Coordinates of C-alpha atoms and ligand atoms in Angstrom, one line a residue:
M1 CA 63.9 122.5 120.6
K2 CA 60.4 122.2 119.0
E3 CA 60.1 125.0 116.5
P4 CA 56.8 127.2 117.0
A5 CA 53.9 126.8 114.6
G6 CA 50.9 128.6 113.6
T7 CA 47.4 127.9 113.3
G8 CA 46.8 129.1 109.7
D9 CA 43.6 131.0 110.5
G10 CA 43.7 134.2 108.5
T11 CA 47.2 134.0 107.3
I12 CA 48.4 137.4 106.0
R13 CA 50.8 137.4 103.2
L14 CA 52.9 140.6 102.8
R15 CA 55.3 141.1 99.8
G16 CA 58.4 143.7 100.1
V17 CA 61.9 143.8 98.9
G18 CA 64.2 140.9 99.8
V19 CA 67.4 142.5 101.0
S20 CA 69.4 139.7 102.7
G21 CA 68.4 135.9 101.3
G22 CA 67.6 133.0 103.5
I23 CA 64.2 131.6 105.1
A24 CA 63.3 132.6 108.9
I25 CA 60.8 130.6 110.7
G26 CA 59.8 131.6 114.2
R27 CA 57.9 134.0 116.6
A28 CA 57.6 137.8 116.0
L29 CA 59.2 140.6 118.3
V30 CA 57.6 143.8 117.1
L31 CA 59.8 146.9 118.0
E32 CA 57.9 150.1 118.8
G33 CA 58.5 153.0 116.5
P34 CA 60.0 156.3 117.6
D35 CA 57.6 157.5 119.9
V36 CA 59.0 161.0 120.9
A37 CA 56.7 163.8 119.8
I38 CA 58.7 167.0 119.2
F39 CA 57.0 170.2 120.1
R40 CA 57.8 174.0 119.4
L41 CA 58.6 175.6 122.5
D42 CA 59.2 179.5 122.6
L43 CA 62.2 180.3 124.8
P44 CA 62.2 183.0 127.6
P45 CA 64.1 185.9 126.5
G46 CA 67.8 185.7 127.2
K47 CA 67.6 181.9 127.2
A48 CA 68.9 181.1 123.6
D49 CA 72.7 180.8 124.5
G50 CA 71.9 178.4 127.0
E51 CA 69.7 176.6 124.7
V52 CA 72.5 176.4 122.0
A53 CA 75.0 175.1 124.8
R54 CA 72.4 172.5 125.7
F55 CA 72.2 171.4 122.1
Q56 CA 76.1 171.2 121.9
R57 CA 76.2 169.2 124.9
A58 CA 73.8 166.7 123.5
V59 CA 75.9 166.6 120.1
R60 CA 79.0 165.8 121.9
R61 CA 77.1 163.0 124.1
A62 CA 75.8 161.5 120.8
W63 CA 79.2 161.6 119.4
R64 CA 80.8 160.0 122.3
Q65 CA 78.0 157.2 122.2
L66 CA 78.4 156.8 118.5
R67 CA 82.2 156.2 119.0
D68 CA 81.7 153.8 121.6
L69 CA 79.3 151.9 119.7
R70 CA 81.8 152.1 116.5
D71 CA 84.3 150.7 118.4
R72 CA 82.4 147.9 120.2
V73 CA 80.9 146.9 116.9
R74 CA 84.4 147.0 115.1
N75 CA 85.9 144.7 117.9
E76 CA 82.8 142.3 117.7
A77 CA 81.6 142.2 114.3
G78 CA 84.8 143.6 112.2
E79 CA 86.2 146.8 110.6
A80 CA 83.5 146.9 108.2
Y81 CA 80.5 147.4 110.3
G82 CA 82.3 149.7 112.3
R83 CA 82.3 152.0 109.1
V84 CA 78.4 152.3 109.3
F85 CA 78.9 154.4 112.3
E86 CA 81.7 156.4 110.7
A87 CA 79.1 157.5 108.4
Q88 CA 76.8 158.6 111.5
I89 CA 79.8 160.3 112.8
L90 CA 80.6 162.4 110.1
I91 CA 76.8 163.6 109.8
L92 CA 76.9 164.5 113.5
R93 CA 80.2 166.5 112.9
D94 CA 78.9 168.6 109.7
R95 CA 79.3 172.1 110.7
A96 CA 76.4 173.2 108.5
L97 CA 73.7 171.0 110.8
H98 CA 75.2 172.5 113.9
Q99 CA 75.3 176.2 112.4
E100 CA 71.7 176.3 111.0
T101 CA 70.4 174.6 114.3
A102 CA 72.4 177.3 116.5
S103 CA 71.1 180.1 114.4
L104 CA 67.6 178.7 114.2
I105 CA 67.6 178.7 118.1
R106 CA 68.9 182.2 118.2
R107 CA 66.8 183.7 115.2
E108 CA 63.5 182.2 116.2
H109 CA 64.1 181.6 120.0
V110 CA 63.0 178.1 119.8
N111 CA 63.8 174.7 121.7
A112 CA 66.8 172.7 120.5
E113 CA 64.7 169.8 119.8
W114 CA 62.4 171.7 117.4
A115 CA 65.5 173.5 115.9
F116 CA 67.3 170.3 115.4
H117 CA 64.2 168.5 114.0
T118 CA 63.5 171.4 111.6
V119 CA 67.0 171.4 110.1
V120 CA 67.3 167.5 109.9
G121 CA 64.0 167.6 108.1
R122 CA 65.3 169.7 105.3
Y123 CA 68.2 167.3 104.6
T124 CA 66.0 164.2 104.6
Q125 CA 63.6 166.0 102.4
V126 CA 66.3 166.2 99.9
F127 CA 67.1 162.6 100.3
S128 CA 63.5 161.4 100.2
Q129 CA 62.7 163.1 96.9
L130 CA 65.4 161.6 95.3
G131 CA 64.5 159.0 92.6
D132 CA 66.9 156.4 93.4
Q133 CA 66.2 153.9 96.2
A134 CA 69.8 153.5 96.9
L135 CA 70.3 157.2 97.6
R136 CA 66.8 157.7 99.4
D137 CA 68.2 155.0 101.8
R138 CA 70.9 157.2 103.0
G139 CA 68.5 159.4 104.7
T140 CA 68.0 156.5 107.3
D141 CA 71.4 157.5 108.5
I142 CA 70.3 161.2 109.2
E143 CA 67.3 160.2 110.7
D144 CA 69.3 157.8 113.2
V145 CA 71.4 160.4 114.0
E146 CA 68.6 162.7 114.8
A147 CA 66.8 160.0 116.9
R148 CA 70.0 159.8 118.7
V149 CA 70.2 163.5 119.7
Q150 CA 66.9 163.7 120.4
A151 CA 66.8 160.9 123.0
I152 CA 69.5 163.0 124.9
L153 CA 67.6 166.1 124.6
T154 CA 64.4 164.9 125.6
G155 CA 66.0 162.3 128.1
S156 CA 63.0 160.1 127.7
R157 CA 63.3 157.7 124.9
K158 CA 64.9 154.4 125.4
R159 CA 66.7 153.0 122.3
H160 CA 65.8 149.2 121.7
D161 CA 68.5 147.1 123.3
L162 CA 68.4 143.9 121.0
S163 CA 71.7 142.5 122.5
E164 CA 70.0 141.0 125.6
L165 CA 67.2 138.7 123.6
T166 CA 66.7 135.2 125.1
E167 CA 64.8 133.3 122.4
D168 CA 64.9 133.3 118.7
V169 CA 62.8 136.3 117.3
I170 CA 62.1 137.7 113.6
V171 CA 62.2 141.5 114.5
V172 CA 59.6 143.3 112.9
S173 CA 59.6 147.2 112.8
A174 CA 58.7 150.3 111.1
T175 CA 62.3 151.3 110.6
L176 CA 65.1 149.5 112.1
C177 CA 68.3 151.9 112.3
P178 CA 71.8 150.9 111.7
S179 CA 72.6 151.1 115.5
D180 CA 69.6 148.7 116.1
A181 CA 70.6 146.4 113.5
A182 CA 74.6 146.5 114.8
G183 CA 73.1 146.1 118.1
L184 CA 71.3 142.8 117.9
N185 CA 72.2 139.5 119.3
R186 CA 73.0 137.4 116.0
E187 CA 72.2 134.3 117.7
R188 CA 68.8 135.2 118.8
V189 CA 67.5 137.4 115.8
I190 CA 66.9 135.3 112.9
G191 CA 65.1 137.4 110.6
L192 CA 64.3 141.0 110.1
A193 CA 61.2 142.6 108.4
I194 CA 61.1 146.3 107.9
D195 CA 58.3 148.5 106.8
G196 CA 60.8 151.1 105.2
G197 CA 64.1 150.9 103.7
G198 CA 65.6 149.2 100.6
P199 CA 68.2 147.0 99.3
T200 CA 70.9 149.4 100.0
S201 CA 70.1 150.7 103.2
H202 CA 72.9 150.5 106.1
T203 CA 70.7 148.0 107.7
A204 CA 70.4 145.9 104.7
V205 CA 74.0 145.8 104.2
I206 CA 74.6 144.9 107.8
A207 CA 71.8 142.2 107.5
S208 CA 73.4 140.6 104.7
A209 CA 76.8 140.9 106.0
L210 CA 75.8 138.9 109.0
G211 CA 73.8 136.4 106.9
I212 CA 70.5 137.2 108.7
P213 CA 67.4 137.0 106.4
A214 CA 65.8 140.2 105.9
V215 CA 62.7 141.8 104.1
A216 CA 62.4 145.5 103.5
G217 CA 59.8 147.7 102.1
L218 CA 56.8 145.9 103.8
R219 CA 54.8 148.9 104.2
D220 CA 52.7 148.3 107.4
A221 CA 53.9 145.2 108.5
S222 CA 54.8 146.4 112.1
T223 CA 51.4 147.4 112.5
R224 CA 49.6 144.2 111.4
V225 CA 51.9 141.7 113.2
R226 CA 51.8 141.5 116.9
T227 CA 55.0 140.1 119.2
G228 CA 54.5 136.7 119.3
D229 CA 52.9 135.8 116.3
F230 CA 53.9 132.8 114.3
L231 CA 55.9 134.1 111.1
V232 CA 57.5 132.6 108.0
L233 CA 59.9 135.3 106.3
D234 CA 61.8 134.5 102.9
G235 CA 64.6 137.0 102.5
S236 CA 65.3 136.3 98.8
E237 CA 61.6 136.6 97.5
G238 CA 60.8 139.4 99.8
V239 CA 57.9 137.5 101.6
L240 CA 56.4 137.8 104.9
L241 CA 53.6 135.4 106.0
N242 CA 52.0 135.8 109.3
N243 CA 50.4 132.8 110.7
P244 CA 50.7 130.2 107.9
G245 CA 49.3 126.8 108.6
E246 CA 50.9 123.4 109.2
E247 CA 51.2 122.1 105.6
E248 CA 52.4 125.5 104.5
T249 CA 54.7 125.8 107.3
A250 CA 56.1 122.4 106.8
S251 CA 56.9 123.2 103.2
W252 CA 58.5 126.3 104.1
R253 CA 60.7 124.2 106.5
D254 CA 61.9 121.8 103.5
R255 CA 62.3 124.8 101.4
R256 CA 64.4 126.2 104.0
T257 CA 66.7 122.9 104.4
R258 CA 67.3 122.5 100.9
L259 CA 68.0 126.3 100.8
A260 CA 70.5 126.0 103.6
Q261 CA 72.3 122.9 101.8
R262 CA 72.5 124.8 98.7
E263 CA 73.8 127.9 100.2
L264 CA 76.5 125.5 101.8
D265 CA 77.6 124.0 98.5
L266 CA 77.8 127.3 97.1
M267 CA 79.7 128.9 99.8
M268 CA 82.2 125.8 99.5
L269 CA 83.0 127.2 96.1
R270 CA 84.2 130.3 97.7
D271 CA 87.8 129.6 97.5
Q272 CA 87.4 127.7 94.3
P273 CA 88.5 129.6 91.0
A274 CA 85.8 130.1 88.4
V275 CA 87.2 128.1 85.7
T276 CA 85.6 126.5 82.9
Q277 CA 85.8 122.4 82.4
E278 CA 88.5 123.0 79.7
G279 CA 90.6 125.4 82.2
V280 CA 89.6 128.9 81.0
R281 CA 89.7 131.6 83.7
V282 CA 86.7 133.6 84.2
R283 CA 87.0 136.6 86.5
L284 CA 84.2 137.2 88.9
Q285 CA 84.1 140.6 90.6
A286 CA 81.7 142.6 93.0
N287 CA 79.6 145.7 92.5
I288 CA 79.5 147.8 95.4
E289 CA 78.4 151.2 96.7
L290 CA 79.6 151.5 100.1
V291 CA 83.0 150.7 101.5
E292 CA 81.5 148.4 104.1
E293 CA 80.1 146.1 101.3
L294 CA 83.7 144.9 100.9
L295 CA 83.1 142.4 103.5
A296 CA 80.2 140.8 101.6
A297 CA 82.0 140.7 98.5
R298 CA 84.9 138.9 100.0
R299 CA 82.2 136.5 101.7
F300 CA 80.8 135.4 98.5
G301 CA 84.5 135.0 96.9
A302 CA 84.8 138.2 94.6
E303 CA 88.0 138.5 93.1
G304 CA 88.0 142.4 93.5
I305 CA 85.8 145.0 92.8
G306 CA 84.5 145.6 89.1
L307 CA 82.5 148.7 89.9
Y308 CA 82.7 150.9 92.7
R309 CA 79.6 153.4 92.4
S310 CA 81.2 156.6 93.8
E311 CA 77.7 158.5 93.8
F312 CA 77.1 158.0 97.8
L313 CA 80.0 159.9 98.4
Y314 CA 78.3 162.9 96.7
V315 CA 74.9 162.2 98.2
R316 CA 76.0 162.1 101.6
K317 CA 77.4 165.5 101.3
A318 CA 74.2 167.0 99.2
P319 CA 73.9 169.7 99.0
G320 CA 77.6 170.4 99.2
F321 CA 80.4 167.9 97.6
P322 CA 82.9 165.8 99.1
D323 CA 86.3 167.5 99.4
E324 CA 89.5 165.8 98.1
E325 CA 90.4 164.4 101.5
E326 CA 87.1 162.6 101.7
H327 CA 87.5 161.1 98.0
Y328 CA 90.9 160.1 99.0
R329 CA 90.2 158.5 102.3
T330 CA 87.4 156.5 100.9
Y331 CA 89.3 155.1 97.9
R332 CA 92.3 154.4 99.8
E333 CA 90.3 152.4 102.2
L334 CA 88.9 150.6 99.3
A335 CA 92.0 150.0 97.4
E336 CA 94.0 148.9 100.7
N337 CA 91.0 146.4 101.9
A338 CA 90.7 144.8 98.3
L339 CA 94.4 143.9 98.1
P340 CA 95.7 141.5 96.7
N341 CA 92.8 142.3 94.0
E342 CA 92.0 145.5 92.2
V343 CA 88.9 148.1 92.6
V344 CA 87.5 149.8 89.7
I345 CA 86.3 153.2 90.5
R346 CA 83.7 154.8 88.5
T347 CA 83.6 158.5 88.5
L348 CA 80.7 160.1 89.6
D349 CA 77.5 159.1 87.6
L350 CA 74.8 161.3 89.1
G351 CA 72.2 162.9 87.0
G352 CA 69.3 160.9 85.3
E353 CA 67.4 159.1 87.4
R354 CA 69.8 160.0 90.4
Y355 CA 68.4 163.5 90.0
V356 CA 70.3 166.1 92.4
S357 CA 68.7 169.3 91.8
T358 CA 71.8 171.2 93.3
L359 CA 74.2 170.1 90.7
L360 CA 71.9 170.9 87.8
E361 CA 71.2 174.4 86.5
R362 CA 67.7 173.7 85.7
R363 CA 65.1 170.8 85.9
E364 CA 65.6 168.6 83.0
P365 CA 62.4 167.1 81.3
N366 CA 64.0 164.0 80.4
P367 CA 66.8 163.5 82.9
V368 CA 68.0 160.0 81.8
L369 CA 68.9 161.6 78.4
G370 CA 70.1 164.6 80.3
L371 CA 73.3 166.0 81.9
R372 CA 74.2 162.5 83.5
G373 CA 77.5 160.8 84.1
I374 CA 80.6 162.3 82.2
R375 CA 78.5 164.9 80.8
L376 CA 77.6 166.6 84.1
C377 CA 81.3 166.0 85.2
L378 CA 82.6 167.7 82.1
R379 CA 80.2 170.5 82.8
R380 CA 81.5 170.8 86.4
E381 CA 85.1 170.3 85.8
D382 CA 86.1 171.6 89.2
M383 CA 84.2 168.8 91.2
F384 CA 85.5 166.3 88.5
R385 CA 89.2 167.4 89.1
T386 CA 88.7 166.9 92.9
Q387 CA 87.5 163.4 92.3
I388 CA 90.4 162.6 90.1
R389 CA 92.9 163.8 92.4
G390 CA 91.5 161.7 95.1
I391 CA 91.6 158.5 92.8
L392 CA 95.1 159.1 91.7
R393 CA 96.3 159.7 95.2
A394 CA 94.3 156.6 96.6
A395 CA 95.7 154.5 93.5
A396 CA 99.3 154.8 95.2
H397 CA 98.0 152.2 97.9
G398 CA 96.5 149.6 96.0
K399 CA 95.4 148.2 92.3
V400 CA 93.2 150.9 91.2
R401 CA 91.5 151.3 87.8
M402 CA 89.4 154.6 86.9
M403 CA 86.3 154.2 84.9
F404 CA 84.1 157.0 83.1
P405 CA 80.4 156.3 82.9
M406 CA 77.8 157.3 79.9
I407 CA 80.6 158.2 77.2
S408 CA 78.7 158.6 74.0
V409 CA 81.3 160.0 71.9
L410 CA 85.3 160.1 71.6
D411 CA 85.3 163.8 72.2
E412 CA 84.2 163.1 75.9
L413 CA 86.8 160.5 76.4
R414 CA 89.3 162.8 75.1
R415 CA 88.3 165.6 77.2
A416 CA 88.0 163.6 80.3
R417 CA 91.6 162.0 79.6
A418 CA 93.2 165.4 78.9
I419 CA 91.7 166.4 82.6
V420 CA 93.2 163.3 84.1
N421 CA 96.3 164.2 82.7
E422 CA 96.3 167.7 83.7
V423 CA 95.6 166.5 87.2
K424 CA 98.7 164.1 87.1
R425 CA 100.9 166.7 86.3
D426 CA 99.7 168.9 89.0
L427 CA 100.0 166.2 91.4
L428 CA 103.8 165.4 90.3
A429 CA 104.7 168.9 90.3
Q430 CA 103.5 169.4 94.0
R431 CA 105.0 166.1 94.8
V432 CA 102.0 164.6 96.2
P433 CA 102.3 160.9 96.1
C434 CA 100.0 159.2 93.6
D435 CA 100.0 156.5 90.8
P436 CA 100.4 158.4 87.5
D437 CA 99.7 155.1 85.6
V438 CA 96.4 154.2 86.9
P439 CA 94.6 152.4 83.8
V440 CA 91.7 154.4 82.3
G441 CA 88.6 152.7 81.1
I442 CA 84.9 153.6 80.1
M443 CA 81.5 152.0 80.7
I444 CA 80.1 151.0 77.2
E445 CA 76.3 151.7 78.2
V446 CA 75.0 154.0 75.4
P447 CA 74.5 152.1 72.2
A448 CA 76.4 154.7 70.2
A449 CA 79.5 153.7 72.3
A450 CA 78.7 150.3 71.7
L451 CA 78.5 150.7 67.8
T452 CA 81.8 152.8 67.8
A453 CA 83.6 150.7 70.1
D454 CA 86.4 150.2 67.8
L455 CA 87.2 154.0 67.7
L456 CA 86.9 154.1 71.6
A457 CA 89.2 151.0 72.0
R458 CA 92.1 152.8 70.6
E459 CA 92.0 155.1 73.4
V460 CA 91.2 153.4 76.4
D461 CA 92.9 150.5 78.6
F462 CA 89.5 148.7 79.3
F463 CA 85.9 148.7 78.7
S464 CA 83.1 147.6 80.9
I465 CA 79.8 147.0 79.5
G466 CA 77.0 148.5 81.6
T467 CA 74.0 146.3 80.4
N468 CA 71.6 148.1 82.7
D469 CA 71.6 151.3 80.7
L470 CA 72.8 149.6 77.4
I471 CA 69.4 147.8 77.7
Q472 CA 67.5 150.9 78.6
Y473 CA 68.8 153.0 76.0
A474 CA 68.9 150.3 73.0
L475 CA 65.4 149.3 73.7
A476 CA 64.0 152.3 74.6
I477 CA 62.3 151.3 77.9
D478 CA 62.9 153.2 81.1
R479 CA 64.8 150.7 83.5
G480 CA 62.6 151.9 86.5
N481 CA 59.4 151.9 84.8
E482 CA 57.1 148.8 85.7
S483 CA 54.9 149.1 82.7
V484 CA 57.6 148.4 80.3
A485 CA 59.7 145.8 82.4
Y486 CA 58.2 143.1 80.3
L487 CA 60.2 144.6 77.3
Y488 CA 63.7 144.7 79.4
Q489 CA 65.0 141.6 77.6
P490 CA 68.8 141.2 78.1
L491 CA 68.7 138.3 75.8
H492 CA 67.3 140.3 73.0
P493 CA 69.1 139.9 69.7
A494 CA 70.0 143.6 69.6
I495 CA 71.7 143.5 73.1
L496 CA 73.8 140.2 72.0
G497 CA 74.8 142.0 68.7
L498 CA 75.9 145.0 70.6
V499 CA 77.9 143.1 73.3
R500 CA 79.6 140.8 70.5
R501 CA 80.5 144.1 68.7
V502 CA 82.3 145.5 71.9
V503 CA 84.0 142.4 72.7
D504 CA 85.4 142.0 69.0
A505 CA 86.5 145.7 69.0
A506 CA 88.3 145.4 72.4
E507 CA 89.9 142.0 71.2
R508 CA 91.2 143.4 68.2
A509 CA 92.5 146.4 70.2
G510 CA 94.0 143.9 72.9
V511 CA 91.9 145.9 75.6
R512 CA 90.4 144.2 78.6
V513 CA 86.5 143.9 78.5
S514 CA 83.8 143.2 81.4
V515 CA 80.2 143.3 81.8
C516 CA 79.2 144.8 85.1
G517 CA 75.6 145.1 84.5
E518 CA 73.0 143.0 86.5
M519 CA 72.7 140.8 83.5
A520 CA 75.9 139.2 84.4
A521 CA 74.4 137.9 87.8
S522 CA 72.1 135.6 85.9
P523 CA 73.5 132.3 85.6
V524 CA 72.1 131.8 82.4
A525 CA 73.1 135.0 81.0
A526 CA 76.4 134.7 82.4
V527 CA 76.9 131.5 80.2
M528 CA 75.8 133.5 77.2
L529 CA 78.2 136.3 78.0
A530 CA 81.1 133.7 78.0
G531 CA 80.2 132.4 74.9
L532 CA 80.4 135.8 73.4
G533 CA 83.7 136.2 74.9
V534 CA 83.5 137.8 77.9
T535 CA 85.6 136.4 80.5
E536 CA 85.3 139.0 83.4
L537 CA 81.7 139.6 84.9
S538 CA 81.1 141.8 87.8
M539 CA 77.8 141.7 89.8
N540 CA 76.1 142.0 93.2
P541 CA 78.1 140.0 95.7
A542 CA 75.4 137.2 96.4
A543 CA 75.1 136.5 92.8
I544 CA 78.8 135.0 92.4
P545 CA 78.4 131.7 94.0
P546 CA 75.6 130.7 91.8
V547 CA 77.5 132.2 88.4
K548 CA 80.6 130.4 89.5
Q549 CA 78.9 127.4 90.0
V550 CA 77.8 127.3 86.2
I551 CA 81.1 128.5 84.9
R552 CA 82.8 125.4 86.4
A553 CA 80.3 123.2 84.9
I554 CA 80.6 124.4 81.4
R555 CA 82.9 124.3 78.4
M556 CA 83.7 127.4 76.7
A557 CA 83.1 125.5 73.3
D558 CA 79.5 124.8 74.3
A559 CA 78.8 128.5 75.4
R560 CA 80.1 129.4 72.2
A561 CA 77.9 127.1 70.3
L562 CA 75.0 127.8 72.3
V563 CA 75.5 131.8 71.4
E564 CA 75.5 130.6 67.8
E565 CA 72.5 128.4 68.0
T566 CA 70.6 131.3 69.7
L567 CA 71.8 133.8 67.2
R568 CA 69.5 131.9 64.7
L569 CA 66.5 132.5 66.6
D570 CA 64.5 135.5 66.2
T571 CA 62.7 136.4 69.4
P572 CA 64.0 137.2 73.0
A573 CA 61.7 134.7 74.3
A574 CA 63.0 132.1 72.1
I575 CA 66.6 132.8 72.8
E576 CA 66.0 132.8 76.6
A577 CA 64.1 129.4 76.6
L578 CA 66.8 127.8 74.4
A579 CA 69.4 129.2 76.8
R580 CA 68.0 128.1 79.8
R581 CA 67.2 124.6 78.5
R582 CA 71.0 124.2 77.3
V583 CA 72.4 125.6 80.5
S584 CA 70.3 123.2 82.6
E585 CA 71.6 120.2 80.4
L586 CA 75.2 121.4 81.0
V587 CA 74.3 121.9 84.8
P588 CA 72.3 119.0 85.3
A589 CA 72.0 119.5 89.2
E590 CA 70.1 122.7 88.5
P591 CA 66.6 122.9 87.5
A592 CA 66.4 125.6 84.8
A593 CA 64.1 127.6 87.2
A594 CA 66.7 127.7 89.9
L595 CA 69.2 129.4 87.7
G596 CA 67.9 133.0 88.2
S597 CA 64.9 134.5 87.1
R598 CA 64.9 137.2 84.3
P599 CA 68.5 138.2 83.6
Ligands
LIG601 C1 74.9 149.7 84.2 O1 74.4 150.6 83.5 O2 74.8 148.5 83.5 C2 75.8 150.1 85.4 C3 76.3 149.0 85.9 O3 75.7 151.1 85.8 P1 74.5 151.7 86.8 O4 73.7 150.4 87.0 O5 75.3 152.2 88.0 O6 73.9 152.7 85.7
LIG602 MG1 74.7 152.7 84.0

């Protein structure tokens, strides 16, 4: 079939965030945004109870729809996608949401649409104010649930039906809720361009699990593109072009072919071990935040989960907390589905840029240096114990390790371990099934912890170096501040020195050490880390194949020699340039530029 083409007149170039890799070239299908205006209507006297009943009927119907959708998606696409709707079902069943809506209807004598919208608005506002994009993305689920209930209440809004498409399209939309994304026809939808959202939204997770190129955060794309426009979308770089000319389109087609071939080559590596030329085994694991990401982890060949960030469990429940059963169920699912591999569950790391006001006593002037991670957990022991109980119980169902974030001093580690021991004793006394021998480790992400790694190593089972924060704290640059992003240099001699110190301390004490910061996702940095003695790396799932490719191409001796050579250099730029050059010599098929951007 002949592919469509653009004329090149007045090409529009839009930039967003690439959330699912790959290039799509084709015609646009612009979805209309939610179009129900919600009005406040005063109820006639005596009608409040009837209105509450109408609301409850709508919720029940929405619940049935979601359950059917979950079952259908589970059958068609697999267990993991079904779980997206599990999250929405939980939201819909949230008692506080029902009670607050019913009492608003009764108190103010208003219509159900308005009352529900007002109550949901309070929740979505909490999410929209969160500093962390990943957490903000969770708000989309609540909006999706609201749209469903409102559609039932008003009886007017037709939800998009993307399962009946008959030609290839790139879907362009202001927001694309998870139910729309899951309902799309995988044969026909070749790309997704979304105004809002971010890399960890459920929509992004689904797109990447389905292997559909997607760009989010495009701001006003849906108003600047018309259905039928000719588009090029690059889901790796986060670019959308509307109506590119023939020459430009031809070069994108070439790129697409090359990329597809490279993807194929990399995916062929999926079942190959990550082993160096002289036979040293390197363990490559995935960092995930949602249980459904396990699927992507498996698709890219991860050998288990090196970092499960448990924050979402809490954020989904904000302003409340998850209870023990929720912790247990989630971790058990993770542990069982990861088998025969292991899962490292990190205890709560809220605080800092992941500011959740309800957990803190007061607003902090410098939250990144404030009551974050283990500090917050030791302040809120009740909450911490609940999580530990959940982890120890789930550990009976798989290979689980437990890890504390943001440890800066031995006392914190000792206190946290004492709590784990107390919880263990309670569980055993109550005859609750659990694994009392769960290995306990810590993140090394505060420079003080790296510098005293030998003291900490005596009292842990493993270290995981969190370079995202280690770089932030060691180099004094806010990891989310674009103005100082140029100083974010993983190959800074200070960082290499800290990593070496931690690895040496771990080796002397005989404890495992891994790196789970994004630095591990860069093939060049991964070789440097291997040269420093790190043979366990955890990263976002899609980064695994290219890292595996370089690991299989190098010899450890060369990686060590490279590290020695770079340590004689004095600037991060010189180190990076040399490392890139050497790695591209070791992996000749790969031009240096393709080895990942800044690590
Ligand atoms: C890190 O700091 O490197 C890390 C992996 O943790 P997070 O990115 O969740 O802070
Ligand atoms: Mg961190």
